[in-house]
Each structure stands twice: as C-alpha cells, then as structure tokens.
Short mmCIF file of C-alpha atoms in Angstrom, two decimals:
data_model
loop_
_atom_site.label_atom_id
_atom_site.label_comp_id
_atom_site.label_asym_id
_atom_site.label_seq_id
_atom_site.Cartn_x
_atom_site.Cartn_y
_atom_site.Cartn_z
CA UNK A 1 0.27 20.08 -5.16
CA UNK A 2 3.62 19.34 -3.65
CA UNK A 3 5.62 16.50 -4.80
CA UNK A 4 8.05 15.85 -1.82
CA UNK A 5 11.50 13.85 -1.79
CA UNK A 6 12.67 12.12 1.43
CA UNK A 7 13.21 14.66 4.41
CA UNK A 8 10.93 17.15 2.67
CA UNK A 9 8.13 19.00 4.59
CA UNK A 10 5.17 21.08 3.75
CA UNK A 11 2.54 22.92 6.09
CA UNK A 12 -0.93 21.53 5.73
CA UNK A 13 -4.27 23.22 6.07
CA UNK A 14 -6.61 22.93 9.08
CA UNK A 15 -9.26 20.50 9.01
CA UNK A 16 -9.71 16.81 7.94
CA UNK A 17 -7.19 15.09 5.53
CA UNK A 18 -7.38 11.85 3.58
CA UNK A 19 -4.25 9.79 3.49
CA UNK A 20 -4.05 7.15 0.80
CA UNK A 21 -1.51 4.72 -0.19
CA UNK A 22 -3.20 2.84 -3.24
CA UNK A 23 -1.73 -0.68 -4.00
CA UNK A 24 -0.79 -3.97 -2.52
CA UNK A 25 0.25 -2.57 1.02
CA UNK A 26 -1.15 -2.40 4.54
CA UNK A 27 -1.38 0.95 6.02
CA UNK A 28 -1.02 1.49 9.76
CA UNK A 29 -0.58 4.65 11.72
CA UNK A 30 1.23 5.28 15.04
CA UNK A 31 -0.19 8.21 17.34
CA UNK A 32 2.76 9.69 19.58
CA UNK A 33 3.69 12.82 21.69
CA UNK A 34 7.24 14.52 20.99
CA UNK A 35 8.90 11.51 22.73
CA UNK A 36 7.88 9.45 19.76
CA UNK A 37 6.51 6.64 21.89
CA UNK A 38 3.01 5.28 22.07
CA UNK A 39 1.00 5.47 25.41
CA UNK A 40 -1.12 2.42 24.80
CA UNK A 41 -2.89 0.05 22.58
CA UNK A 42 -5.35 2.93 21.22
CA UNK A 43 -2.29 4.74 19.57
CA UNK A 44 -1.79 1.97 17.06
CA UNK A 45 -4.40 2.29 14.04
CA UNK A 46 -4.26 -0.84 11.79
CA UNK A 47 -6.53 -3.11 9.93
CA UNK A 48 -7.68 -5.17 12.78
CA UNK A 49 -8.05 -1.97 15.11
CA UNK A 50 -9.00 0.81 12.34
CA UNK A 51 -10.11 3.61 14.61
CA UNK A 52 -8.60 5.92 17.22
CA UNK A 53 -9.62 9.44 18.35
CA UNK A 54 -9.03 11.43 15.23
CA UNK A 55 -7.74 8.65 12.75
CA UNK A 56 -9.93 6.02 10.98
CA UNK A 57 -8.80 3.53 8.66
CA UNK A 58 -10.69 2.64 5.66
CA UNK A 59 -8.96 0.23 3.28
CA UNK A 60 -6.06 1.96 1.91
CA UNK A 61 -6.86 5.31 3.28
CA UNK A 62 -6.35 6.63 6.55
CA UNK A 63 -8.83 9.61 7.54
CA UNK A 64 -7.01 11.99 9.89
CA UNK A 65 -8.43 14.79 11.93
CA UNK A 66 -5.48 16.49 13.74
CA UNK A 67 -7.82 18.69 15.85
CA UNK A 68 -9.50 15.34 17.38
CA UNK A 69 -6.40 13.37 18.18
CA UNK A 70 -6.04 12.31 21.81
CA UNK A 71 -4.90 14.95 24.69
CA UNK A 72 -1.01 15.24 24.19
CA UNK A 73 -0.70 13.65 20.75
CA UNK A 74 1.67 15.76 18.32
CA UNK A 75 2.67 13.14 15.73
CA UNK A 76 1.17 10.64 13.59
CA UNK A 77 3.39 8.21 11.55
CA UNK A 78 2.30 6.60 8.67
CA UNK A 79 3.68 2.84 8.21
CA UNK A 80 3.19 0.72 5.12
CA UNK A 81 4.02 -3.03 4.54
CA UNK A 82 2.85 -5.65 2.08
CA UNK A 83 -0.75 -6.52 2.26
CA UNK A 84 0.38 -10.19 1.26
CA UNK A 85 1.94 -11.72 4.34
CA UNK A 86 5.67 -12.59 3.72
CA UNK A 87 6.15 -10.46 0.75
CA UNK A 88 9.30 -8.29 0.78
CA UNK A 89 8.82 -4.68 -0.48
CA UNK A 90 11.72 -5.43 -2.97
CA UNK A 91 8.82 -7.23 -4.80
CA UNK A 92 6.29 -4.28 -5.00
CA UNK A 93 6.45 -1.13 -6.55
CA UNK A 94 7.16 1.88 -4.24
CA UNK A 95 4.30 2.88 -2.10
CA UNK A 96 2.92 6.32 -3.17
CA UNK A 97 1.40 8.55 -0.28
CA UNK A 98 -1.23 10.94 -1.29
CA UNK A 99 -2.79 13.52 1.00
CA UNK A 100 -6.13 15.26 0.20
CA UNK A 101 -8.08 17.81 1.88
CA UNK A 102 -11.75 17.41 2.74
CA UNK A 103 -13.14 18.57 -0.49
CA UNK A 104 -10.87 15.97 -2.12
CA UNK A 105 -7.95 18.41 -3.66
CA UNK A 106 -4.72 16.58 -3.78
CA UNK A 107 -2.25 18.58 -1.52
CA UNK A 108 0.90 16.20 -1.32
CA UNK A 109 2.34 13.16 -2.98
CA UNK A 110 5.59 11.17 -1.87
CA UNK A 111 7.17 8.27 -3.49
CA UNK A 112 10.03 6.97 -1.52
CA UNK A 113 12.98 5.29 -3.41
CA UNK A 114 12.87 1.58 -4.14
CA UNK A 115 13.23 -0.78 -1.10
CA UNK A 116 16.35 -2.53 -0.45
CA UNK A 117 15.12 -5.45 1.64
CA UNK A 118 13.01 -3.78 4.22
CA UNK A 119 9.57 -5.21 5.25
CA UNK A 120 8.11 -2.33 6.94
CA UNK A 121 8.42 1.35 5.80
CA UNK A 122 7.82 4.60 7.79
CA UNK A 123 6.49 6.58 4.96
CA UNK A 124 5.61 9.87 6.45
CA UNK A 125 5.16 11.82 9.63
CA UNK A 126 2.41 14.45 10.31
CA UNK A 127 3.69 16.80 13.20
CA UNK A 128 2.25 19.66 15.14
CA UNK A 129 4.48 22.86 14.77
CA UNK A 130 3.14 26.09 16.27
CA UNK A 131 -0.60 26.30 15.92
CA UNK A 132 -0.66 24.15 12.84
CA UNK A 133 0.33 20.75 11.03
CA UNK A 134 2.95 19.85 8.68
CA UNK A 135 3.85 16.61 6.77
CA UNK A 136 7.47 15.26 6.31
CA UNK A 137 8.25 12.68 3.88
CA UNK A 138 10.54 9.87 5.72
CA UNK A 139 10.87 6.68 3.55
CA UNK A 140 12.85 4.83 6.38
CA UNK A 141 12.56 1.09 6.22
CA UNK A 142 13.08 -1.77 8.57
CA UNK A 143 14.65 -4.93 7.60
CA UNK A 144 13.60 -6.55 10.94
CA UNK A 145 9.99 -5.56 10.27
CA UNK A 146 7.61 -4.51 13.17
CA UNK A 147 9.95 -5.66 15.66
CA UNK A 148 12.26 -2.83 14.58
CA UNK A 149 9.54 -0.44 14.76
CA UNK A 150 8.50 -1.64 18.16
CA UNK A 151 12.13 -0.35 19.33
CA UNK A 152 11.58 3.01 18.05
CA UNK A 153 7.85 3.41 18.99
CA UNK A 154 7.48 1.32 22.22
CA UNK A 155 5.14 -0.96 20.92
CA UNK A 156 5.50 -4.26 22.51
CA UNK A 157 5.70 -7.21 19.98
CA UNK A 158 4.80 -10.73 21.13
CA UNK A 159 6.88 -13.60 20.31
CA UNK A 160 5.80 -16.18 17.54
CA UNK A 161 3.70 -18.82 19.17
CA UNK A 162 0.82 -21.03 17.90
CA UNK A 163 -2.22 -19.05 18.97
CA UNK A 164 -4.99 -19.29 16.23
CA UNK A 165 -5.13 -16.17 14.24
CA UNK A 166 -8.88 -15.44 15.65
CA UNK A 167 -7.94 -15.99 19.43
CA UNK A 168 -6.17 -12.44 19.71
CA UNK A 169 -8.91 -10.89 17.75
CA UNK A 170 -11.66 -12.12 19.76
CA UNK A 171 -10.18 -11.05 22.98
CA UNK A 172 -10.09 -7.43 21.57
CA UNK A 173 -6.58 -7.37 21.41
CA UNK A 174 -4.54 -6.60 18.09
CA UNK A 175 -2.99 -9.82 17.19
CA UNK A 176 0.74 -9.78 17.69
CA UNK A 177 0.94 -6.35 18.86
CA UNK A 178 0.40 -5.21 22.77
CA UNK A 179 0.83 -1.40 22.22
CA UNK A 180 1.99 -0.90 25.64
CA UNK A 181 4.89 1.15 26.63
CA UNK A 182 8.31 -0.81 26.52
CA UNK A 183 10.34 -3.09 24.18
CA UNK A 184 9.86 -6.51 25.99
CA UNK A 185 7.73 -9.36 25.31
CA UNK A 186 5.77 -11.28 27.85
CA UNK A 187 8.80 -13.46 28.37
CA UNK A 188 11.09 -10.34 28.96
CA UNK A 189 12.97 -10.84 26.20
CA UNK A 190 13.67 -8.38 23.34
CA UNK A 191 10.98 -8.70 20.63
CA UNK A 192 12.65 -10.73 17.84
CA UNK A 193 9.55 -11.17 15.22
CA UNK A 194 6.37 -9.13 14.68
CA UNK A 195 3.41 -11.22 14.16
CA UNK A 196 0.38 -9.55 12.68
CA UNK A 197 -2.12 -12.19 11.84
CA UNK A 198 -3.97 -11.60 8.54
CA UNK A 199 -5.80 -13.77 6.03
CA UNK A 200 -3.56 -14.21 2.98
CA UNK A 201 -5.68 -13.15 -0.18
CA UNK A 202 -3.83 -15.68 -2.20
CA UNK A 203 -4.77 -18.44 -0.11
CA UNK A 204 -7.99 -17.72 1.90
CA UNK A 205 -11.01 -18.17 -0.34
CA UNK A 206 -13.82 -15.43 0.19
CA UNK A 207 -17.43 -15.85 -0.85
CA UNK A 208 -20.96 -15.11 0.48
CA UNK A 209 -20.91 -18.61 2.42
CA UNK A 210 -17.64 -18.29 3.57
CA UNK A 211 -16.55 -16.02 6.15
CA UNK A 212 -13.04 -14.47 5.94
CA UNK A 213 -10.44 -16.66 7.59
CA UNK A 214 -12.56 -19.72 7.38
CA UNK A 215 -12.13 -22.84 5.01
CA UNK A 216 -15.25 -24.11 3.15
CA UNK A 217 -16.27 -27.60 3.41
CA UNK A 218 -15.34 -29.67 0.26
CA UNK A 219 -12.41 -31.07 -1.48
CA UNK A 220 -8.96 -29.12 -1.94
CA UNK A 221 -9.56 -29.15 -5.67
CA UNK A 222 -12.94 -27.20 -5.05
CA UNK A 223 -10.94 -24.58 -3.05
CA UNK A 224 -8.19 -24.01 -5.57
CA UNK A 225 -10.25 -24.37 -8.84
CA UNK A 226 -13.98 -24.01 -7.93
CA UNK A 227 -15.24 -24.22 -11.41
CA UNK A 228 -12.76 -26.51 -13.02
CA UNK A 229 -11.54 -23.86 -15.09
CA UNK A 230 -7.75 -24.37 -14.78
CA UNK A 231 -8.28 -28.34 -15.08
CA UNK A 232 -9.42 -27.41 -18.59
CA UNK A 233 -7.23 -24.60 -19.81
CA UNK A 234 -3.88 -26.16 -18.31
CA UNK A 235 -3.76 -29.20 -20.43
CA UNK A 236 -4.60 -26.80 -23.53
CA UNK A 237 -1.70 -24.75 -22.47
CA UNK A 238 0.61 -27.83 -22.11
CA UNK A 239 -0.33 -28.88 -25.73
CA UNK A 240 0.83 -25.15 -26.92
CA UNK A 241 3.99 -25.64 -24.88
CA UNK A 242 3.06 -22.95 -22.24
CA UNK A 243 3.48 -23.48 -18.68
CA UNK A 244 0.19 -24.17 -16.26
CA UNK A 245 -1.36 -20.94 -14.34
CA UNK A 246 -2.49 -21.30 -10.75
CA UNK A 247 -5.75 -20.07 -9.29
CA UNK A 248 -5.71 -16.71 -7.47
CA UNK A 249 -8.42 -15.66 -5.18
CA UNK A 250 -7.80 -12.00 -6.15
CA UNK A 251 -8.45 -12.61 -9.66
CA UNK A 252 -11.43 -14.77 -8.88
CA UNK A 253 -12.97 -11.78 -6.85
CA UNK A 254 -12.35 -9.36 -9.48
CA UNK A 255 -13.87 -11.67 -12.17
CA UNK A 256 -17.00 -12.38 -9.91
CA UNK A 257 -17.69 -8.59 -9.53
CA UNK A 258 -17.03 -7.98 -13.21
CA UNK A 259 -19.12 -10.85 -14.38
CA UNK A 260 -21.99 -9.55 -12.06
CA UNK A 261 -21.51 -5.90 -13.51
CA UNK A 262 -21.93 -7.26 -17.16
CA UNK A 263 -25.15 -9.18 -16.16
CA UNK A 264 -26.61 -6.22 -14.56
CA UNK A 265 -26.06 -4.01 -17.51
CA UNK A 266 -27.09 -6.80 -19.89
CA UNK A 267 -24.01 -6.09 -22.28
CA UNK A 268 -20.24 -6.90 -22.62
CA UNK A 269 -17.70 -4.35 -22.12
CA UNK A 270 -14.23 -3.86 -20.36
CA UNK A 271 -16.11 -1.11 -17.96
CA UNK A 272 -19.22 -2.23 -16.29
CA UNK A 273 -22.41 -0.22 -15.82
CA UNK A 274 -20.82 0.95 -12.34
CA UNK A 275 -18.20 2.77 -14.20
CA UNK A 276 -15.36 0.48 -12.96
CA UNK A 277 -13.13 -1.13 -15.40
CA UNK A 278 -12.34 -5.01 -15.36
CA UNK A 279 -8.68 -3.97 -14.75
CA UNK A 280 -9.54 -1.62 -11.81
CA UNK A 281 -11.40 -4.40 -10.23
CA UNK A 282 -8.02 -6.42 -10.44
CA UNK A 283 -5.86 -3.98 -8.67
CA UNK A 284 -8.68 -3.21 -6.27
CA UNK A 285 -8.61 -6.79 -5.34
CA UNK A 286 -4.72 -6.57 -4.41
CA UNK A 287 -3.40 -7.87 -7.34
CA UNK A 288 -0.61 -5.64 -9.04
CA UNK A 289 0.42 -7.09 -12.51
CA UNK A 290 2.85 -6.67 -15.13
CA UNK A 291 0.83 -8.63 -17.62
CA UNK A 292 -2.69 -8.96 -17.83
CA UNK A 293 -5.40 -10.59 -20.19
CA UNK A 294 -9.22 -11.01 -20.07
CA UNK A 295 -11.93 -13.07 -21.80
CA UNK A 296 -15.48 -11.39 -21.87
CA UNK A 297 -17.86 -13.45 -23.31
CA UNK A 298 -21.65 -14.18 -22.94
CA UNK A 299 -23.66 -17.32 -24.19
CA UNK A 300 -21.80 -20.49 -22.86
CA UNK A 301 -23.77 -22.37 -20.24
CA UNK A 302 -20.98 -24.32 -18.73
CA UNK A 303 -17.17 -23.82 -18.17
CA UNK A 304 -16.43 -26.51 -20.67
CA UNK A 305 -18.29 -24.62 -23.44
CA UNK A 306 -16.64 -21.50 -22.21
CA UNK A 307 -13.30 -22.75 -22.54
CA UNK A 308 -14.20 -24.58 -25.80
CA UNK A 309 -15.20 -21.15 -27.13
CA UNK A 310 -12.18 -19.36 -26.25
CA UNK A 311 -9.81 -22.09 -27.91
CA UNK A 312 -12.10 -21.67 -31.15
CA UNK A 313 -11.31 -17.97 -31.23
CA UNK A 314 -8.06 -16.61 -32.52
CA UNK A 315 -7.37 -13.88 -30.36
CA UNK A 316 -8.88 -15.35 -27.23
CA UNK A 317 -6.83 -18.69 -27.83
CA UNK A 318 -3.47 -16.51 -27.99
CA UNK A 319 -4.42 -15.12 -24.51
CA UNK A 320 -5.23 -18.48 -23.11
CA UNK A 321 -1.89 -19.92 -24.39
CA UNK A 322 0.21 -16.76 -23.59
CA UNK A 323 3.28 -18.04 -21.81
CA UNK A 324 3.76 -15.02 -19.51
CA UNK A 325 0.68 -15.38 -17.59
CA UNK A 326 1.17 -17.13 -14.16
CA UNK A 327 -2.49 -17.01 -12.59
CA UNK A 328 -5.83 -17.02 -13.62
CA UNK A 329 -9.46 -17.31 -12.63
CA UNK A 330 -13.02 -17.16 -14.01
CA UNK A 331 -16.53 -16.41 -12.88
CA UNK A 332 -19.98 -16.10 -14.53
CA UNK A 333 -23.12 -14.37 -13.79
CA UNK A 334 -26.65 -14.42 -15.23
CA UNK A 335 -28.80 -11.51 -16.18
CA UNK A 336 -32.30 -12.41 -14.45
CA UNK A 337 -34.14 -10.45 -17.34
CA UNK A 338 -33.02 -12.75 -20.05
CA UNK A 339 -31.16 -15.59 -18.64
CA UNK A 340 -28.23 -14.99 -20.41
CA UNK A 341 -24.79 -15.87 -18.95
CA UNK A 342 -21.96 -13.72 -18.89
CA UNK A 343 -18.30 -14.83 -18.30
CA UNK A 344 -15.03 -13.10 -17.08
CA UNK A 345 -11.78 -14.87 -17.31
CA UNK A 346 -8.82 -13.14 -15.85
CA UNK A 347 -5.18 -13.78 -16.72
CA UNK A 348 -2.18 -11.89 -15.07
CA UNK A 349 1.37 -12.44 -14.12
CA UNK A 350 2.39 -10.16 -10.84
CA UNK A 351 4.29 -7.06 -10.85
CA UNK A 352 7.76 -7.35 -9.34
CA UNK A 353 10.81 -5.52 -9.30
CA UNK A 354 12.74 -7.51 -11.51
CA UNK A 355 9.97 -7.86 -13.89
CA UNK A 356 9.30 -4.03 -13.92
CA UNK A 357 12.98 -3.60 -14.68
CA UNK A 358 13.13 -5.93 -17.45
CA UNK A 359 9.83 -4.39 -19.15
CA UNK A 360 11.57 -0.89 -18.75
CA UNK A 361 14.88 -2.21 -20.15
CA UNK A 362 13.13 -3.77 -23.13
CA UNK A 363 11.40 -0.37 -23.88
CA UNK A 364 14.75 1.28 -23.74
CA UNK A 365 16.42 -1.29 -25.96
CA UNK A 366 13.52 -1.04 -28.68
CA UNK A 367 14.04 2.87 -28.65
CA UNK A 368 17.71 2.75 -28.94
CA UNK A 369 17.03 0.05 -31.60
CA UNK A 370 15.03 2.76 -33.56
CA UNK A 371 17.95 5.42 -32.93
CA UNK A 372 20.54 3.05 -34.16
CA UNK A 373 18.52 2.78 -37.48
CA UNK A 374 18.39 6.36 -37.72
CA UNK A 375 22.16 6.91 -37.11
CA UNK A 376 21.63 8.32 -33.73
CA UNK A 377 23.55 7.53 -30.37
CA UNK A 378 21.75 5.45 -27.59
CA UNK A 379 19.94 6.89 -24.78
CA UNK A 380 21.31 6.38 -21.37
CA UNK A 381 18.98 5.23 -18.53
CA UNK A 382 18.63 8.06 -15.98
CA UNK A 383 17.49 6.86 -12.53
CA UNK A 384 15.90 10.25 -11.73
CA UNK A 385 14.12 10.36 -15.15
CA UNK A 386 13.00 6.62 -14.48
CA UNK A 387 11.59 7.80 -10.95
CA UNK A 388 9.60 10.29 -12.52
CA UNK A 389 8.33 8.37 -15.31
CA UNK A 390 7.18 5.60 -13.07
CA UNK A 391 5.47 8.02 -10.66
CA UNK A 392 3.46 9.43 -13.69
CA UNK A 393 2.34 6.00 -15.05
CA UNK A 394 1.31 5.01 -11.27
CA UNK A 395 -0.40 8.32 -10.82
CA UNK A 396 -2.37 7.96 -13.84
CA UNK A 397 -3.40 4.40 -12.69
CA UNK A 398 -4.21 5.66 -9.16
CA UNK A 399 -6.52 8.64 -10.18
CA UNK A 400 -7.75 7.29 -13.65
CA UNK A 401 -6.47 10.07 -15.83
CA UNK A 402 -4.66 10.00 -19.05
CA UNK A 403 -2.58 13.26 -19.78
CA UNK A 404 0.95 14.89 -19.97
CA UNK A 405 -0.69 17.26 -17.42
CA UNK A 406 -1.68 16.02 -14.02
CA UNK A 407 -4.93 17.10 -12.48
CA UNK A 408 -3.07 19.79 -10.45
CA UNK A 409 -1.41 21.03 -13.47
CA UNK A 410 2.06 19.64 -13.38
CA UNK A 411 3.84 19.19 -16.38
CA UNK A 412 6.60 16.53 -17.44
CA UNK A 413 9.64 19.09 -16.37
CA UNK A 414 7.96 19.76 -13.21
CA UNK A 415 7.89 15.88 -12.22
CA UNK A 416 11.32 15.59 -13.46
CA UNK A 417 12.70 18.43 -11.26
CA UNK A 418 10.60 17.06 -8.17
CA UNK A 419 12.49 13.77 -8.94
CA UNK A 420 15.74 15.73 -8.68
CA UNK A 421 16.67 16.01 -12.30
CA UNK A 422 18.54 18.95 -13.10
CA UNK A 423 18.17 18.58 -16.94
CA UNK A 424 17.32 21.54 -18.93
CA UNK A 425 15.33 19.90 -21.77
CA UNK A 426 12.50 17.54 -21.11
CA UNK A 427 10.14 15.28 -23.46
CA UNK A 428 7.59 12.78 -22.68
CA UNK A 429 5.72 10.17 -24.30
CA UNK A 430 2.85 8.46 -22.74
CA UNK A 431 0.43 5.49 -23.94
CA UNK A 432 -2.39 3.30 -22.58
CA UNK A 433 -3.88 0.00 -23.16
CA UNK A 434 -0.81 -1.54 -24.81
CA UNK A 435 0.21 -5.05 -23.32
CA UNK A 436 3.87 -5.22 -24.19
CA UNK A 437 6.92 -3.17 -24.73
CA UNK A 438 6.71 -4.26 -28.49
CA UNK A 439 3.31 -3.12 -28.72
CA UNK A 440 3.59 0.13 -26.98
CA UNK A 441 6.92 1.03 -29.17
CA UNK A 442 5.21 0.20 -32.32
CA UNK A 443 2.37 2.65 -31.63
CA UNK A 444 4.80 5.42 -30.62
CA UNK A 445 6.81 4.88 -33.85
CA UNK A 446 3.54 5.08 -35.95
CA UNK A 447 2.64 8.31 -34.36
CA UNK A 448 4.64 11.43 -35.61
CA UNK A 449 4.95 13.41 -32.40
CA UNK A 450 5.84 10.35 -30.42
CA UNK A 451 8.33 9.10 -33.09
CA UNK A 452 9.99 12.85 -33.09
CA UNK A 453 10.78 12.43 -29.27
CA UNK A 454 12.37 9.01 -29.63
CA UNK A 455 14.46 10.14 -32.61
CA UNK A 456 15.55 13.62 -31.21
CA UNK A 457 19.11 14.06 -31.63
CA UNK A 458 19.45 16.36 -28.71
CA UNK A 459 18.15 13.90 -26.06
CA UNK A 460 20.71 12.02 -24.39
CA UNK A 461 18.91 10.11 -21.54
CA UNK A 462 15.72 8.33 -20.97
CA UNK A 463 13.50 6.94 -18.29
CA UNK A 464 10.52 4.54 -18.59
CA UNK A 465 7.64 3.89 -16.34
CA UNK A 466 5.03 1.33 -16.38
CA UNK A 467 1.82 0.65 -14.08
CA UNK A 468 -1.14 -1.74 -14.51
CA UNK A 469 -4.61 -1.01 -13.70
CA UNK A 470 -6.97 1.94 -14.24
CA UNK A 471 -9.68 2.19 -17.03
CA UNK A 472 -7.37 1.44 -19.92
CA UNK A 473 -5.43 -1.51 -18.08
CA UNK A 474 -1.84 -0.35 -18.79
CA UNK A 475 0.05 2.88 -18.52
CA UNK A 476 3.44 3.47 -20.09
CA UNK A 477 5.52 6.64 -19.88
CA UNK A 478 8.88 7.71 -21.68
CA UNK A 479 10.78 10.47 -20.13
CA UNK A 480 13.45 12.07 -22.24
CA UNK A 481 16.12 14.57 -21.08
CA UNK A 482 19.09 16.60 -22.26
#
C-alpha cells in the first residue's frame, strides 16, 4: 500500500476502483478532459446526482471504472466538504482518502494537512497517462467553497435564493449547481456563493413515518425530545452541577439501530448480533465524537423507569452526570419472542480540532509528568509524528483493526517516514477503549512495554493520535522519535 503526501502520485491497476472517504464528509466527483472543465450536468457526481458513466456514489464511497467514463474524459477529481451544512473543515479531522481495487485490497491512502479555513477540499485527482491511470494527491482547499470550485471547473453556481430545497431536485436539476460550461449565474454575475441543499442530520428528524426532509406533525418538543428522555436527565444533570445536553438525531438513529439489534439477539452487548458495535453505529450515523458514553439496559418499561435505573447505579449515574457530554439520545426496542424491552442511550461530545488538540496535549503533559518524576527531560511535540499517529488511530477505526502493523504490513517507522519524518528511532504505544487521557495513560504506565517507551531516555519527541469509533469505541496512538 502507498501512503501519499500532497503532490505525490502512484500508478493504478486496471479495472474498477473503490474510493472511500469515511467520516462526516460529503464526497463529490468532477469528470473532465485535459482542459479541466466539465461539459455538462452529467460530469458532476454528488449525493443528489449519484451516477455518471463510469462513476457511482454510494454513501462515503465513489465506485470508479475509468474504462467506462464518457468519451474524452481524462480526469476525475474527488472533492470533499462537511456533511453537516455550514460546518467549516477546521472543525473536522482531516479527511482520509482510501483507494481499493475490485477484490478490496487497499492500494493508496492519503490524508491532507489540516484545513485552515477552507470549506471545500480537492482531495485527489485520477488522471489518464499513456495507456493507464494514475492517482495524484492534491489537498487544495477553497475558502469560498463551491463558488471557488466553479471558477476552476466551469460549474455554474446559482446565487442564493428562496427556492424550496425540493423544487430543484423534483425538476431533475442538482440544487444550486447547473453543471454547464462557464462561470456566470443566471443574472450574468460571477457566482458569489454555492448552495447545495441537503437535509441537516442534526435538525431533520428521520424515521419510518417521516420522509427525509419533511417535518412530522406534533409539538416542537416531540421533534426535539421524542421520548421525553432529556426532560428527565437534564434536571438530574443540573442537580449534579452539569450543563444540559441537547438532543441529536444522529445519536438517536444510532440508538434505534442498536436497540433493535439487541432485541433481535435477545441479549445486551456493545456489539449486536449483526457484528456492528454501538460506536460504529454512532460514527456511521455521521457523529464524530471526542467523548462517548452509553447505557445498555434491559427491563424498564418506560423512559422514566429507565432513567431511574441509571440514576440508581453508580457507574451509569457517572455517565449521566458527565460534564463533558453535550448531546444525548435514547431508544428502545422489544424482543417479540419474550416481550423484553432493550434500551440504548448514547452520550457524546463532538470531535473538533480544538478538542482533539487539547486531548493530545493532555496526553503529552501526562507523559512528560511521568518522565519528570523519573528524572528525564520532557518530550517535544513533533508535528510529523502527530500526523502519523493521528492517521494510524483513524485507520484503526476506519478498518476495524487493532495492531502496530496495518493490514498491508506497514509498521510505525513506515508511517512516520510516510508523514515526512526523518527520525532514526521510532517507538509506538497504542490502546483502545479508554475514555480519557488519564485513563489511557494509566493503562500504559501499568504495562511494562508501554511504560518503557514513555520513559525511554533516548526519545526526544512525541506525537499523539486519537479517533473515536470502531469496535472498541476509542483508539489512541503515541508515536515516539529520536
């Protein structure tokens, strides 16, 4: 497998390719010739127009068959933006592009540097060279979003208006994007804003009786707290001195899916009978978290009984009172064979660049505290080691493995070198399942091998990575260098 840096390129095998960007991102593709300009609407592939000759978008994965692209096509550019409208990329982890061949073997991975205010990112470009195809890593951002992209690709971007979101889609036109050659909107003026209409997963309730994008009948309270869960837990949090949590539809979707899986299996567990963990359901629903907690309970018949149970149990009560959580949701499902009720409540705080930086800094501070007590000099933070550590944590989440050696066989020193590090000695600690820097450091210091890395006199630098999701819920990486 190849790990690319911006500007790097790699030849690709013939046949179909799967291009995946996991996480809270929208994936789009632009099909062009050597001029870099689209020819029409069919050259723009996105969530509301997911297919074109040789290209098909399925969730976070673009299925690409270069040999079936339209006549004259020589490039396919992969574009990402935040899945949640209005979210700047600085609030999200860097997107990681992963390219696999038809049998599922990962060929290439590329993680761009963190965004600096951009809202749209050109992640990579597939291009024809001679008789084959190659991939080039780009990582170029646009602070003015799709309007800036329009200037480069000839995609016409309509000016902001008050047209209902469904109107453009009903007419068969991608909302806000006209996909024609040129960079002028209907008024003849340069495009000033891109408006791709998408239901906001944090606002629009989803359910079997509620079509996506519609609003169910009933009170505002029913839409924001359908089971009255928050109405019960927020007063309890206030009594404990904790701030209130807000209802989140993504957590609600994950809770419903996991409660149903528990009822189908007839037993409690962080992993359902379908082999999917509750944490994987959270990230699959689009919620990337920094902190997470869950209540998995069977028995209570009402929401009030469920909350009362959680408040009676010491560990569950600590989760309910946890100050760090900002969002929550609950769901229940009944096992038709026994009539037993299974509950899933989810608590979380979102992953942000600042929150991730604070978490990593806390791990570094705790490690340096241990070194100080041992009479050793402090480790300095190395940005390249940090990039490699973060990429490894994210990779373990994305591909659901836990190892110092990736499925392709890359080792810690390989990942450090791929990130640009030239340090001659590399060491790595990994951990999964711990919910805080203090908890993960305590585990490492109580393990002789991990403790030896933290207290190795020769190490001078450190990078820390964290990612939430996967079977274990949290994945931590310390990468040391000298």
